[in-house]
């Protein structure tokens, strides 16, 4: 069945970002390790759609507890996110107010300690790791990559959408052509059947006798040709040998340079002679005469009667033959007419026309709104980019604070005399802390919302779709309609008891099976009912049962015919001396290949001095070539014909008597059959022949059924549309990108907390203080550090 190639490959390879997608999938499996809650969803959907008269509150509480248990991972994570949203701004507010009151590190005074350098280095290292490396790599880059990936896929989605529409159009346009092809192939089957009705399986018009006669004639003619040819060839070779010998007797051969060459040529002259001798072969004229006598008797009546037995149609019973032929032809025409009627009754054209209209409208709708989708996606991309920039802004402040603080720090300078660069670094760190408090709650709101939405879509839609659990859920009896066991068959056939499921339809289309099998359209129109050949052949079989023919007057082979066959078997073919013929045939015509002899003679002539002797020898060489072409070649052809004829006669003579007796025995048995059981045999054999004819159409019908089931209207494009919409667009493009975005942004938000602590601690070591501890080398025996209370210096809460 002719089929088209579809362009859409319903598979998405995310590329390097797939590593991030797999990481997020693993994280979601930790948060939500439970499998798809099919029973819970069924109960909850049934409760919402139909409700219950009794115990409604109890059932609702039970379903609620089950849902909470299933969603406990998401609930706990979302609760932590909400806690982060509420507490971090509140802590930031309290922290600011506390610092305004010169508490919480707000007082510009730093206590000097022996391990100050170690603490400063540790705080800087922790801030660098927590803020720059972890948040930069895991957070911002991850979120930005996911944001950009979604935008890129949305921009390229138009090509995939157009590819799906193109495949659907091919699917709709190719289906009528496939059906027409199936119908047209019926004519091929019908022509084959009608050809067999008119054919003859055997042709017994004396093939063996005529072949024997032709072989004998070929032997007789070939022997005569060979005898005359060899005599003429012998005379010409003798002549050539004599003239060549005379040339070699010339005085030029006595010269020292030519003597050895002339002697070599002279010694090879005895090879110029014939090798095969056909003059002594016996003739076959007597055998040929006997075969001609047998062929003078007309055997056509015998041949026609034997043909009758072979074809099981008597030439004398033309009425039966015509009756059977016309009945079978009528059956064939009826089947063809019924198939044509069947294809016209199918609502294929109307259905395809309606689908084409809806498809064109859908394509136009999508094409019209796709620019709007791209515009909204740009707004989404811009918003996500702004969120990433918030984190980047905080990272920039921390980075500048670490850079300026580290580069401008002077360990010999006191806290009150620190340089401008170091002080600027501390200010940058505190600015980063301030923006962290300002942006953290907003970032976490986005993270919580996208986490709850994207995570549940992944666990409740994408994963169940991949392992087909989602289809099993939709196929739950009485789920989508409380009165229908199978929703899909109820929609299509108005018969919900038919076992037609979403999972089976999707799987069959995924395997590119025909839509007739996938949707079980036999419940709408059954092919077996229209292509049942038995209902056409019953009348013909009934007519054949009542055939009565009397053929007792027919004599297949009389005594004269039998005697003729016996005379043919005793024609004397077996007495031919085949060995003598084959002995001469296996010989070559001449003792030496004349062409080789001529070439050798010419080569030796070239060795002689230039002159008359050389030219004469070359002339003799050309003469020998001419003898070969004009006489030897025809003789070789005649020998080939004689070889074939002799071998045919030898094969025929070995079993001739046995074959003739077998023929006479078979004819006698056929005569007995005609006289006693002619009608029965004709009926039986006619049935067998009709079964052969019907067998052609049974094969055709099986092929049609198989083609309709597997090839006609192969619904791979439908599965591709579902895969494109759910697996690629929803899951691969949107859900994976959204989940990766909140994963990166959430990681960045979480690491804001340790970054705030380390930045506040570290800023004390970079900023210029208003007051400082007094430092002496030996005073009061405290190794240079005075007690703070001795000098009335206040001890701050955060140092």
mmCIF file of C-alpha atoms in Angstrom, residues 13 120 134 148 258 262 281 286 289 351 370 391 424 451 462 478 512-513 538 558 568 578 638 693 700 773 793:
data_model
loop_
_atom_site.group_PDB
_atom_site.id
_atom_site.type_symbol
_atom_site.label_atom_id
_atom_site.label_comp_id
_atom_site.label_asym_id
_atom_site.label_seq_id
_atom_site.Cartn_x
_atom_site.Cartn_y
_atom_site.Cartn_z
ATOM 1 C CA UNK A 13 16.649 16.038 23.236
ATOM 2 C CA UNK A 120 38.430 37.872 58.789
ATOM 3 C CA UNK A 134 27.433 28.240 45.038
ATOM 4 C CA UNK A 148 16.675 31.141 28.075
ATOM 5 C CA UNK A 258 66.220 -19.483 -43.459
ATOM 6 C CA UNK A 262 61.910 -23.784 -43.314
ATOM 7 C CA UNK A 281 28.437 -43.361 -39.856
ATOM 8 C CA UNK A 286 14.688 -46.285 -42.023
ATOM 9 C CA UNK A 289 10.425 -43.391 -42.496
ATOM 10 C CA UNK A 351 -15.349 12.652 7.589
ATOM 11 C CA UNK A 370 1.379 32.491 17.902
ATOM 12 C CA UNK A 391 20.320 38.091 42.617
ATOM 13 C CA UNK A 424 34.119 51.088 50.557
ATOM 14 C CA UNK A 451 7.575 25.000 42.774
ATOM 15 C CA UNK A 462 4.447 14.229 32.936
ATOM 16 C CA UNK A 478 -17.450 5.198 35.024
ATOM 17 C CA UNK A 512 1.724 3.409 13.371
ATOM 18 C CA UNK A 513 -1.155 0.958 13.019
ATOM 19 C CA UNK A 538 -23.279 -20.828 -2.803
ATOM 20 C CA UNK A 558 -9.198 -47.084 -30.569
ATOM 21 C CA UNK A 568 6.298 -45.633 -32.937
ATOM 22 C CA UNK A 578 24.987 -43.753 -30.741
ATOM 23 C CA UNK A 638 26.685 -28.853 -38.020
ATOM 24 C CA UNK A 693 -10.322 -19.265 -8.165
ATOM 25 C CA UNK A 700 -6.968 -10.649 -1.766
ATOM 26 C CA UNK A 773 40.418 49.617 71.664
ATOM 27 C CA UNK A 793 34.172 51.751 76.246
#
